[in-house]
Amino acid sequence: MIETATDYNAMTDDAFRTMVRDFVEAHYPPALRFQIGQLPHSVTRGWYGKLAERGWVAPAWPREYGGMGLSPIKRIIMARVFDEHGCSRYADNGVMMTGPLLIKFGTPAQQAYFLPKILSGEHVWCQGYSEPNSGSDLASLRTEAVWNGDGWTISGQKIWTSRANQAQWCHMLARTDKTAAKPQDGISYFLVPLDAPGVTIRPIKILSMQDDFCEVFFDQVKVPADALVGEAHHGWSITKALMGGERLFLGASAQSFNALALLRQIARAVGSWGEPVFMERYARLAADLADHNSLYEAGLEKVRAGGELGPEGAMLKVHQTEMYKRIAATAVEIAGPYGGLSGASDAVNEIQVAATFLASMAGTIYGGSSEVQRNILAKQVLHLP
Ligand SMILES: Cc1cc2nc3c(=O)[nH]c(=O)nc-3n(C[C@H](O)[C@H](O)[C@H](O)COP(=O)(O)OP(=O)(O)OC[C@H]3O[C@@H](n4cnc5c(N)ncnc54)[C@H](O)[C@@H]3O)c2cc1C
């Protein structure tokens, strides 16, 4: 595997930020800035290629696997510059999930085959966890994998699989032991090619008319023995290890700062800017965002000092995603009739108000819903039963 030469962690934060900013300004297509939601891989492929050439596709992976080996703080700086410039997320599930999965739990053969194809963009991955009736309560999942003597036969259904219709591979959970005492104990982790016979992908059109959410059906899908990651029946602990530590990113302030800037533009376009009633609402949102940012900066400091986020991560995620929703809802209200349009209008400065509002809903569901995060806070901070 190719080792990235530069030790970015040795740079000062300012020098690193400037380098990333210069790169984004030179290479991120201006026409793709500040788009709603995640753009399809076909659209962001060129940007992915630029990042791949520079060795910047995988900020968190260790350098010996072709990643940048960035410290958490440098990763946050990079993500923040991308957010400030309105860069869409690229097809990053392979980078965010499959790579860390294989680096930590994969065999050398799995690492050697899959990691370079993620870095080059040849393989796009999706994540097959959720099922009908198994979302927050993921351990109740029913898709099963049965050992057939040569490998595994997988049958069942996944749902809400983001961008399965753009992916070649799915990393997924399936039940391999129905007799285990706890539902968490009988689950295994698999890597499944989406062109295998028996796989059917059905896109779900959502309110914003995007169709990159999918149902994925597995009908007696045969995969070889080396499709298993880690030990059989130990998939739950692997999943838990992968999901930890990302809430600082989900709680980052940039999304709400960007939304507040859009709200200002809409208010100016429709003549609300300066009206006392609107300005009072705006001031409340801006003050809440300033509060949130203080909490976020405190979280950053803790990480910078080598600590880990505990329940603050849940608090940041709930606060940021719910604030983004409130800002987007205010934009719909003040935009009047333009707030209901599925497209943009020059009456609101070409901002897609309704699409922003619909997109803001998602953050309070994925990565652990607000209710589930509040349960964490109730137990870990308030010590409620
Ligand atoms: C934008 C987006 C992208 C996604 N991408 C993927 C993906 O790529 N792959 C994938 O596998 N999944 C994906 N998901 C699915 C996501 O993980 C689930 O939607 C999420 O886990 C919630 O599960 P659910 O939809 O089944 O709702 P449920 O778990 O049924 O929850 C329904 C409601 O009940 C509440 N609730 C549930 N349990 C509790 C509890 N114990 N206490 C209090 N309230 C509770 C929830 O907060 C929610 O309001 C995505 C979801 C979104 C919105």
Short mmCIF file of C-alpha atoms and ligand atoms in Angstrom, two decimals:
data_model
loop_
_atom_site.label_atom_id
_atom_site.label_comp_id
_atom_site.label_asym_id
_atom_site.label_seq_id
_atom_site.Cartn_x
_atom_site.Cartn_y
_atom_site.Cartn_z
CA MET A 1 0.00 0.00 0.00
CA ILE A 2 1.21 3.53 -0.78
CA GLU A 3 2.14 5.62 2.21
CA THR A 4 1.28 9.32 2.03
CA ALA A 5 4.55 11.24 2.37
CA THR A 6 3.47 14.40 4.16
CA ASP A 7 2.92 14.53 7.90
CA TYR A 8 0.08 17.05 7.98
CA ASN A 9 -0.15 16.84 11.78
CA ALA A 10 3.27 18.50 12.00
CA MET A 11 1.86 21.64 10.30
CA THR A 12 0.36 24.47 12.32
CA ASP A 13 -3.43 24.60 12.22
CA ASP A 14 -3.31 27.90 10.30
CA ALA A 15 -0.90 26.60 7.65
CA PHE A 16 -2.98 23.44 7.23
CA ARG A 17 -6.21 25.46 6.93
CA THR A 18 -4.68 27.72 4.29
CA MET A 19 -3.39 24.75 2.29
CA VAL A 20 -6.82 23.06 2.31
CA ARG A 21 -8.57 26.33 1.46
CA ASP A 22 -6.24 26.94 -1.51
CA PHE A 23 -6.89 23.42 -2.77
CA VAL A 24 -10.67 23.73 -2.48
CA GLU A 25 -10.67 27.12 -4.20
CA ALA A 26 -8.57 25.73 -7.04
CA HIS A 27 -10.40 22.44 -7.56
CA TYR A 28 -13.96 22.36 -6.21
CA PRO A 29 -16.33 23.25 -9.07
CA PRO A 30 -18.04 26.58 -8.20
CA ALA A 31 -21.30 25.39 -9.79
CA LEU A 32 -21.53 22.60 -7.21
CA ARG A 33 -21.19 24.83 -4.14
CA PHE A 34 -23.92 24.92 -1.47
CA GLN A 35 -26.11 22.25 -3.05
CA ILE A 36 -28.86 20.66 -0.98
CA GLY A 37 -28.09 17.16 0.29
CA GLN A 38 -25.38 14.90 -1.07
CA LEU A 39 -24.79 15.06 -4.82
CA PRO A 40 -24.70 11.79 -6.83
CA HIS A 41 -21.35 10.12 -7.40
CA SER A 42 -21.66 10.77 -11.15
CA VAL A 43 -21.58 14.53 -10.36
CA THR A 44 -18.85 14.55 -7.70
CA ARG A 45 -16.59 12.01 -9.44
CA GLY A 46 -14.27 14.74 -10.78
CA TRP A 47 -13.79 16.22 -7.29
CA TYR A 48 -13.21 12.73 -5.90
CA GLY A 49 -10.52 12.27 -8.56
CA LYS A 50 -8.78 15.50 -7.53
CA LEU A 51 -8.79 14.43 -3.88
CA ALA A 52 -7.53 10.97 -4.86
CA GLU A 53 -4.63 12.45 -6.90
CA ARG A 54 -3.60 14.52 -3.89
CA GLY A 55 -3.97 11.57 -1.47
CA TRP A 56 -6.77 13.39 0.39
CA VAL A 57 -9.73 11.03 -0.05
CA ALA A 58 -9.39 9.44 3.39
CA PRO A 59 -8.42 12.04 6.04
CA ALA A 60 -8.77 9.66 9.00
CA TRP A 61 -7.11 6.52 7.62
CA PRO A 62 -3.56 5.87 8.77
CA ARG A 63 -0.89 6.90 6.27
CA GLU A 64 0.32 3.34 5.70
CA TYR A 65 -3.09 2.52 4.18
CA GLY A 66 -3.07 5.54 1.87
CA GLY A 67 -4.94 7.89 4.20
CA MET A 68 -3.84 11.30 5.46
CA GLY A 69 -3.44 10.07 9.04
CA LEU A 70 -4.95 13.30 10.36
CA SER A 71 -5.48 13.96 14.05
CA PRO A 72 -9.14 14.60 15.00
CA ILE A 73 -8.47 18.34 15.15
CA LYS A 74 -6.94 18.48 11.66
CA ARG A 75 -9.88 16.42 10.33
CA ILE A 76 -12.27 18.94 11.83
CA ILE A 77 -10.35 21.84 10.28
CA MET A 78 -10.52 20.14 6.88
CA ALA A 79 -14.25 19.36 7.23
CA ARG A 80 -14.89 22.95 8.30
CA VAL A 81 -13.11 24.40 5.25
CA PHE A 82 -15.13 22.07 3.01
CA ASP A 83 -18.36 23.19 4.75
CA GLU A 84 -17.47 26.89 4.52
CA HIS A 85 -16.95 26.50 0.78
CA GLY A 86 -20.22 24.59 0.37
CA CYS A 87 -18.52 21.41 -0.87
CA SER A 88 -20.98 18.56 -1.23
CA ARG A 89 -20.12 15.32 0.51
CA TYR A 90 -18.70 12.92 -2.05
CA ALA A 91 -19.55 9.19 -2.14
CA ASP A 92 -17.77 8.68 1.15
CA ASN A 93 -19.36 5.63 2.77
CA GLY A 94 -16.41 3.50 1.73
CA VAL A 95 -14.03 6.04 3.24
CA MET A 96 -16.04 6.64 6.42
CA MET A 97 -17.19 3.09 7.14
CA THR A 98 -15.69 0.28 5.02
CA GLY A 99 -12.11 1.55 5.30
CA PRO A 100 -12.09 1.86 9.12
CA LEU A 101 -13.95 -1.47 9.28
CA LEU A 102 -11.30 -3.30 7.26
CA ILE A 103 -8.32 -1.47 8.77
CA LYS A 104 -9.48 -2.53 12.24
CA PHE A 105 -11.12 -5.89 11.65
CA GLY A 106 -10.32 -7.04 8.07
CA THR A 107 -7.80 -9.65 6.92
CA PRO A 108 -4.67 -8.50 5.05
CA ALA A 109 -6.25 -9.93 1.87
CA GLN A 110 -9.47 -7.92 2.39
CA GLN A 111 -7.42 -4.78 3.06
CA ALA A 112 -5.21 -5.29 0.00
CA TYR A 113 -8.15 -5.87 -2.33
CA PHE A 114 -10.67 -3.27 -1.14
CA LEU A 115 -8.79 -0.27 0.27
CA PRO A 116 -7.05 0.86 -2.94
CA LYS A 117 -10.36 0.59 -4.84
CA ILE A 118 -12.03 2.86 -2.30
CA LEU A 119 -9.21 5.39 -2.54
CA SER A 120 -9.37 5.47 -6.33
CA GLY A 121 -13.18 5.74 -6.41
CA GLU A 122 -13.52 2.49 -8.36
CA HIS A 123 -15.74 1.00 -5.62
CA VAL A 124 -18.59 3.00 -4.14
CA TRP A 125 -20.06 1.48 -0.97
CA CYS A 126 -23.37 1.63 0.81
CA GLN A 127 -24.35 0.63 4.32
CA GLY A 128 -26.93 -2.11 4.92
CA TYR A 129 -27.92 -1.85 8.56
CA SER A 130 -31.55 -0.65 8.85
CA GLU A 131 -34.47 -2.92 8.07
CA PRO A 132 -38.24 -2.43 8.22
CA ASN A 133 -38.91 -2.41 12.02
CA SER A 134 -35.19 -2.45 12.88
CA GLY A 135 -33.84 1.10 12.88
CA SER A 136 -33.16 2.48 16.36
CA ASP A 137 -33.62 -1.07 17.62
CA LEU A 138 -31.05 -2.40 15.16
CA ALA A 139 -30.26 -5.54 17.15
CA SER A 140 -33.68 -6.90 16.22
CA LEU A 141 -32.66 -7.20 12.53
CA ARG A 142 -33.94 -10.30 10.71
CA THR A 143 -31.91 -10.57 7.49
CA GLU A 144 -30.13 -13.88 7.91
CA ALA A 145 -26.96 -15.50 6.61
CA VAL A 146 -26.69 -19.29 6.69
CA TRP A 147 -23.44 -21.24 6.25
CA ASN A 148 -23.83 -23.43 3.14
CA GLY A 149 -20.59 -25.43 3.32
CA ASP A 150 -18.66 -23.13 0.94
CA GLY A 151 -19.75 -19.72 2.07
CA TRP A 152 -22.87 -17.89 3.23
CA THR A 153 -26.39 -17.62 1.79
CA ILE A 154 -28.05 -14.30 2.65
CA SER A 155 -31.80 -13.62 2.59
CA GLY A 156 -33.77 -10.64 3.82
CA GLN A 157 -34.43 -6.94 3.28
CA LYS A 158 -32.66 -3.67 4.08
CA ILE A 159 -34.26 -0.22 3.91
CA TRP A 160 -33.13 3.44 3.85
CA THR A 161 -29.88 2.28 2.25
CA SER A 162 -28.46 5.61 1.06
CA ARG A 163 -27.21 5.55 -2.53
CA ALA A 164 -27.36 1.74 -2.94
CA ASN A 165 -28.35 2.53 -6.54
CA GLN A 166 -24.96 4.25 -7.07
CA ALA A 167 -22.86 1.64 -5.24
CA GLN A 168 -21.12 -1.56 -6.26
CA TRP A 169 -20.70 -2.99 -2.76
CA CYS A 170 -22.65 -3.10 0.49
CA HIS A 171 -21.23 -3.66 3.97
CA MET A 172 -24.04 -5.14 5.97
CA LEU A 173 -25.23 -6.92 9.08
CA ALA A 174 -27.03 -10.26 9.04
CA ARG A 175 -28.16 -12.70 11.70
CA THR A 176 -26.07 -15.86 11.77
CA ASP A 177 -27.29 -17.35 15.06
CA LYS A 178 -30.95 -17.23 15.92
CA THR A 179 -30.45 -19.14 19.17
CA ALA A 180 -28.10 -16.64 20.88
CA ALA A 181 -29.36 -15.52 24.30
CA LYS A 182 -29.17 -11.80 23.40
CA PRO A 183 -30.20 -10.50 19.94
CA GLN A 184 -26.87 -8.62 19.71
CA ASP A 185 -24.89 -11.85 19.98
CA GLY A 186 -26.02 -13.62 16.81
CA ILE A 187 -25.11 -10.96 14.23
CA SER A 188 -22.24 -11.03 11.70
CA TYR A 189 -20.68 -8.44 9.39
CA PHE A 190 -20.50 -9.09 5.60
CA LEU A 191 -19.18 -7.48 2.43
CA VAL A 192 -21.60 -8.13 -0.43
CA PRO A 193 -21.24 -7.22 -4.14
CA LEU A 194 -24.46 -5.63 -5.34
CA ASP A 195 -24.27 -7.36 -8.73
CA ALA A 196 -24.52 -10.80 -7.08
CA PRO A 197 -27.47 -12.90 -8.31
CA GLY A 198 -30.44 -12.46 -5.97
CA VAL A 199 -29.79 -8.79 -5.06
CA THR A 200 -32.56 -6.36 -6.04
CA ILE A 201 -32.27 -2.61 -5.43
CA ARG A 202 -35.43 -0.54 -5.44
CA PRO A 203 -35.08 3.26 -5.07
CA ILE A 204 -37.59 5.05 -2.83
CA LYS A 205 -38.64 8.46 -4.09
CA ILE A 206 -38.82 10.88 -1.15
CA LEU A 207 -40.64 14.20 -0.67
CA SER A 208 -37.74 16.19 -2.10
CA MET A 209 -38.09 13.94 -5.22
CA GLN A 210 -34.58 12.53 -4.79
CA ASP A 211 -34.35 8.78 -5.30
CA ASP A 212 -31.07 7.87 -3.64
CA PHE A 213 -32.72 6.12 -0.68
CA CYS A 214 -33.20 2.46 -1.48
CA GLU A 215 -34.68 -0.81 -0.37
CA VAL A 216 -32.28 -3.69 -0.99
CA PHE A 217 -33.62 -7.24 -1.19
CA PHE A 218 -31.43 -10.33 -0.74
CA ASP A 219 -32.94 -13.51 -2.14
CA GLN A 220 -30.67 -16.49 -1.45
CA VAL A 221 -27.56 -14.40 -2.26
CA LYS A 222 -24.42 -16.54 -2.13
CA VAL A 223 -21.17 -14.97 -0.93
CA PRO A 224 -17.82 -16.68 -0.26
CA ALA A 225 -16.39 -17.40 3.19
CA ASP A 226 -14.10 -14.37 2.96
CA ALA A 227 -17.12 -12.05 2.67
CA LEU A 228 -17.28 -12.28 6.47
CA VAL A 229 -15.47 -9.53 8.41
CA GLY A 230 -14.07 -10.54 11.79
CA GLU A 231 -15.49 -13.55 13.56
CA ALA A 232 -18.95 -14.97 12.89
CA HIS A 233 -21.58 -13.75 15.42
CA HIS A 234 -19.37 -10.81 16.52
CA GLY A 235 -20.75 -8.20 14.11
CA TRP A 236 -22.45 -6.14 16.83
CA SER A 237 -19.27 -5.28 18.69
CA ILE A 238 -17.63 -4.38 15.36
CA THR A 239 -20.52 -2.04 14.55
CA LYS A 240 -20.37 -0.38 17.96
CA ALA A 241 -16.65 0.22 17.56
CA LEU A 242 -17.25 1.85 14.17
CA MET A 243 -20.11 4.11 15.22
CA GLY A 244 -18.37 5.73 18.20
CA GLY A 245 -16.61 9.06 18.03
CA GLU A 246 -18.35 10.63 15.02
CA ARG A 247 -20.85 12.80 16.86
CA LEU A 248 -18.48 15.75 17.04
CA PHE A 249 -18.78 15.89 13.25
CA LEU A 250 -22.57 15.60 13.35
CA GLY A 251 -22.64 18.43 15.90
CA ALA A 252 -20.42 20.80 13.89
CA SER A 253 -21.75 24.36 13.67
CA ALA A 254 -20.99 25.01 9.99
CA GLN A 255 -24.28 23.62 8.65
CA SER A 256 -26.31 26.02 10.81
CA PHE A 257 -23.98 28.96 10.07
CA ASN A 258 -24.55 28.32 6.35
CA ALA A 259 -28.31 28.04 6.88
CA LEU A 260 -28.37 31.30 8.85
CA ALA A 261 -26.54 33.02 5.99
CA LEU A 262 -29.24 31.74 3.59
CA LEU A 263 -31.93 33.03 5.97
CA ARG A 264 -30.35 36.51 5.87
CA GLN A 265 -30.31 36.44 2.06
CA ILE A 266 -33.96 35.35 1.87
CA ALA A 267 -34.99 38.01 4.41
CA ARG A 268 -33.29 40.70 2.34
CA ALA A 269 -34.88 39.39 -0.88
CA VAL A 270 -38.43 39.41 0.52
CA GLY A 271 -38.06 42.65 2.49
CA SER A 272 -38.18 41.16 6.01
CA TRP A 273 -34.65 42.19 6.94
CA GLY A 274 -34.99 45.07 9.45
CA GLU A 275 -38.61 44.27 10.39
CA PRO A 276 -38.73 44.13 14.21
CA VAL A 277 -40.69 40.85 14.40
CA PHE A 278 -38.36 39.05 12.04
CA MET A 279 -35.25 40.59 13.60
CA GLU A 280 -36.27 39.34 17.02
CA ARG A 281 -36.62 35.79 15.68
CA TYR A 282 -33.36 36.11 13.80
CA ALA A 283 -31.56 37.37 16.91
CA ARG A 284 -32.82 34.36 18.91
CA LEU A 285 -31.56 31.94 16.26
CA ALA A 286 -28.22 33.73 16.00
CA ALA A 287 -27.84 33.72 19.81
CA ASP A 288 -28.70 30.00 19.98
CA LEU A 289 -26.13 29.33 17.29
CA ALA A 290 -23.51 31.32 19.20
CA ASP A 291 -24.31 29.20 22.29
CA HIS A 292 -24.04 26.05 20.25
CA ASN A 293 -20.75 27.14 18.80
CA SER A 294 -19.35 27.71 22.30
CA LEU A 295 -20.32 24.16 23.24
CA TYR A 296 -18.82 22.87 20.01
CA GLU A 297 -15.58 24.77 20.59
CA ALA A 298 -15.44 23.31 24.12
CA GLY A 299 -15.80 19.85 22.56
CA LEU A 300 -13.01 20.67 20.09
CA GLU A 301 -10.75 21.76 22.94
CA LYS A 302 -11.36 18.50 24.76
CA VAL A 303 -10.44 16.52 21.63
CA ARG A 304 -7.46 18.79 20.98
CA ALA A 305 -6.19 17.98 24.47
CA GLY A 306 -6.36 14.27 23.63
CA GLY A 307 -9.68 13.58 25.39
CA GLU A 308 -12.77 11.88 24.04
CA LEU A 309 -16.28 13.21 23.81
CA GLY A 310 -18.72 11.54 26.15
CA PRO A 311 -22.39 12.52 26.33
CA GLU A 312 -21.45 16.03 25.06
CA GLY A 313 -21.41 14.38 21.63
CA ALA A 314 -25.08 13.44 21.96
CA MET A 315 -25.90 16.96 23.19
CA LEU A 316 -24.08 18.57 20.25
CA LYS A 317 -25.81 16.31 17.74
CA VAL A 318 -29.30 17.00 19.11
CA HIS A 319 -28.74 20.75 19.45
CA GLN A 320 -27.15 21.31 16.04
CA THR A 321 -29.59 19.18 14.02
CA GLU A 322 -32.65 20.66 15.75
CA MET A 323 -31.34 24.21 15.35
CA TYR A 324 -30.75 23.63 11.63
CA LYS A 325 -34.38 22.51 11.38
CA ARG A 326 -35.60 25.66 13.18
CA ILE A 327 -33.57 27.95 10.89
CA ALA A 328 -34.85 26.14 7.78
CA ALA A 329 -38.46 26.30 9.07
CA THR A 330 -38.12 30.06 9.65
CA ALA A 331 -36.87 30.41 6.07
CA VAL A 332 -39.99 28.61 4.77
CA GLU A 333 -42.23 30.95 6.79
CA ILE A 334 -40.67 34.21 5.67
CA ALA A 335 -40.34 33.12 2.05
CA GLY A 336 -44.15 33.06 1.84
CA PRO A 337 -45.36 31.38 -1.36
CA TYR A 338 -41.76 30.73 -2.48
CA GLY A 339 -41.22 28.59 0.61
CA GLY A 340 -43.34 25.83 -0.91
CA LEU A 341 -41.66 25.69 -4.32
CA SER A 342 -39.67 22.54 -5.04
CA GLY A 343 -37.18 24.59 -7.10
CA ALA A 344 -35.64 28.03 -6.66
CA SER A 345 -36.85 31.50 -7.61
CA ASP A 346 -35.03 34.79 -8.03
CA ALA A 347 -37.62 36.24 -5.61
CA VAL A 348 -35.69 34.41 -2.87
CA ASN A 349 -32.24 34.84 -4.35
CA GLU A 350 -32.34 31.44 -6.12
CA ILE A 351 -32.30 29.61 -2.78
CA GLN A 352 -34.14 26.27 -2.70
CA VAL A 353 -36.07 27.03 0.45
CA ALA A 354 -38.39 24.00 0.60
CA ALA A 355 -35.62 21.57 -0.33
CA THR A 356 -33.43 22.99 2.46
CA PHE A 357 -36.29 22.51 4.93
CA LEU A 358 -36.85 18.90 3.84
CA ALA A 359 -33.12 18.17 3.99
CA SER A 360 -32.97 19.59 7.53
CA MET A 361 -35.35 16.84 8.73
CA ALA A 362 -32.87 14.06 8.07
CA GLY A 363 -30.23 15.02 10.62
CA THR A 364 -32.51 14.39 13.59
CA ILE A 365 -33.02 10.79 12.40
CA TYR A 366 -29.76 9.38 11.05
CA GLY A 367 -26.73 8.75 13.23
CA GLY A 368 -29.14 8.03 16.12
CA SER A 369 -32.45 9.95 16.33
CA SER A 370 -32.91 12.91 18.69
CA GLU A 371 -35.06 10.76 20.99
CA VAL A 372 -32.36 8.10 21.21
CA GLN A 373 -29.68 10.77 21.88
CA ARG A 374 -31.90 12.23 24.62
CA ASN A 375 -32.16 8.76 26.17
CA ILE A 376 -28.35 8.67 26.27
CA LEU A 377 -28.28 12.07 28.00
CA ALA A 378 -31.05 11.04 30.42
CA LYS A 379 -29.09 7.96 31.46
CA GLN A 380 -25.51 9.17 31.37
CA VAL A 381 -25.87 12.79 32.52
CA LEU A 382 -29.07 12.90 34.55
CA HIS A 383 -28.77 9.28 35.77
CA LEU A 384 -32.46 8.72 35.21
CA PRO A 385 -33.63 5.09 35.27
C1 LIG B 1 -30.86 10.70 5.57
C2 LIG B 1 -30.83 9.31 6.11
C3 LIG B 1 -29.90 8.41 5.63
C4 LIG B 1 -29.88 7.08 6.09
N1 LIG B 1 -28.98 6.22 5.54
C5 LIG B 1 -28.95 4.93 5.96
C6 LIG B 1 -28.04 4.01 5.38
O1 LIG B 1 -27.29 4.35 4.45
N2 LIG B 1 -28.05 2.74 5.81
C7 LIG B 1 -28.86 2.32 6.83
O2 LIG B 1 -28.77 1.15 7.22
N3 LIG B 1 -29.78 3.17 7.39
C8 LIG B 1 -29.84 4.46 6.97
N4 LIG B 1 -30.75 5.35 7.52
C9 LIG B 1 -31.72 4.83 8.47
C10 LIG B 1 -31.53 5.32 9.88
O3 LIG B 1 -30.42 4.70 10.49
C11 LIG B 1 -32.84 5.03 10.63
O4 LIG B 1 -33.86 5.80 10.02
C12 LIG B 1 -32.73 5.35 12.08
O5 LIG B 1 -31.92 4.41 12.74
C13 LIG B 1 -34.14 5.34 12.75
O6 LIG B 1 -34.75 4.11 12.51
P1 LIG B 1 -36.23 4.03 11.92
O7 LIG B 1 -36.34 4.90 10.72
O8 LIG B 1 -36.57 2.58 11.76
O9 LIG B 1 -37.17 4.66 13.02
P2 LIG B 1 -37.57 3.99 14.39
O10 LIG B 1 -36.39 3.41 15.08
O11 LIG B 1 -38.74 3.10 14.14
O12 LIG B 1 -38.03 5.24 15.21
C14 LIG B 1 -39.30 5.86 14.98
C15 LIG B 1 -39.46 6.96 16.02
O13 LIG B 1 -39.44 6.38 17.34
C16 LIG B 1 -38.41 6.99 18.12
N5 LIG B 1 -37.78 5.99 18.97
C17 LIG B 1 -37.26 4.80 18.59
N6 LIG B 1 -36.74 4.15 19.65
C18 LIG B 1 -36.90 4.96 20.72
C19 LIG B 1 -36.58 4.86 22.10
N7 LIG B 1 -35.95 3.81 22.59
N8 LIG B 1 -36.92 5.89 22.91
C20 LIG B 1 -37.55 6.98 22.42
N9 LIG B 1 -37.91 7.14 21.11
C21 LIG B 1 -37.59 6.14 20.29
C22 LIG B 1 -37.40 7.53 17.11
O14 LIG B 1 -36.64 8.58 17.64
C23 LIG B 1 -38.31 7.97 15.97
O15 LIG B 1 -38.84 9.25 16.26
C24 LIG B 1 -30.81 6.66 7.08
C25 LIG B 1 -31.75 7.57 7.58
C26 LIG B 1 -31.77 8.88 7.10
C27 LIG B 1 -32.82 9.81 7.63
#
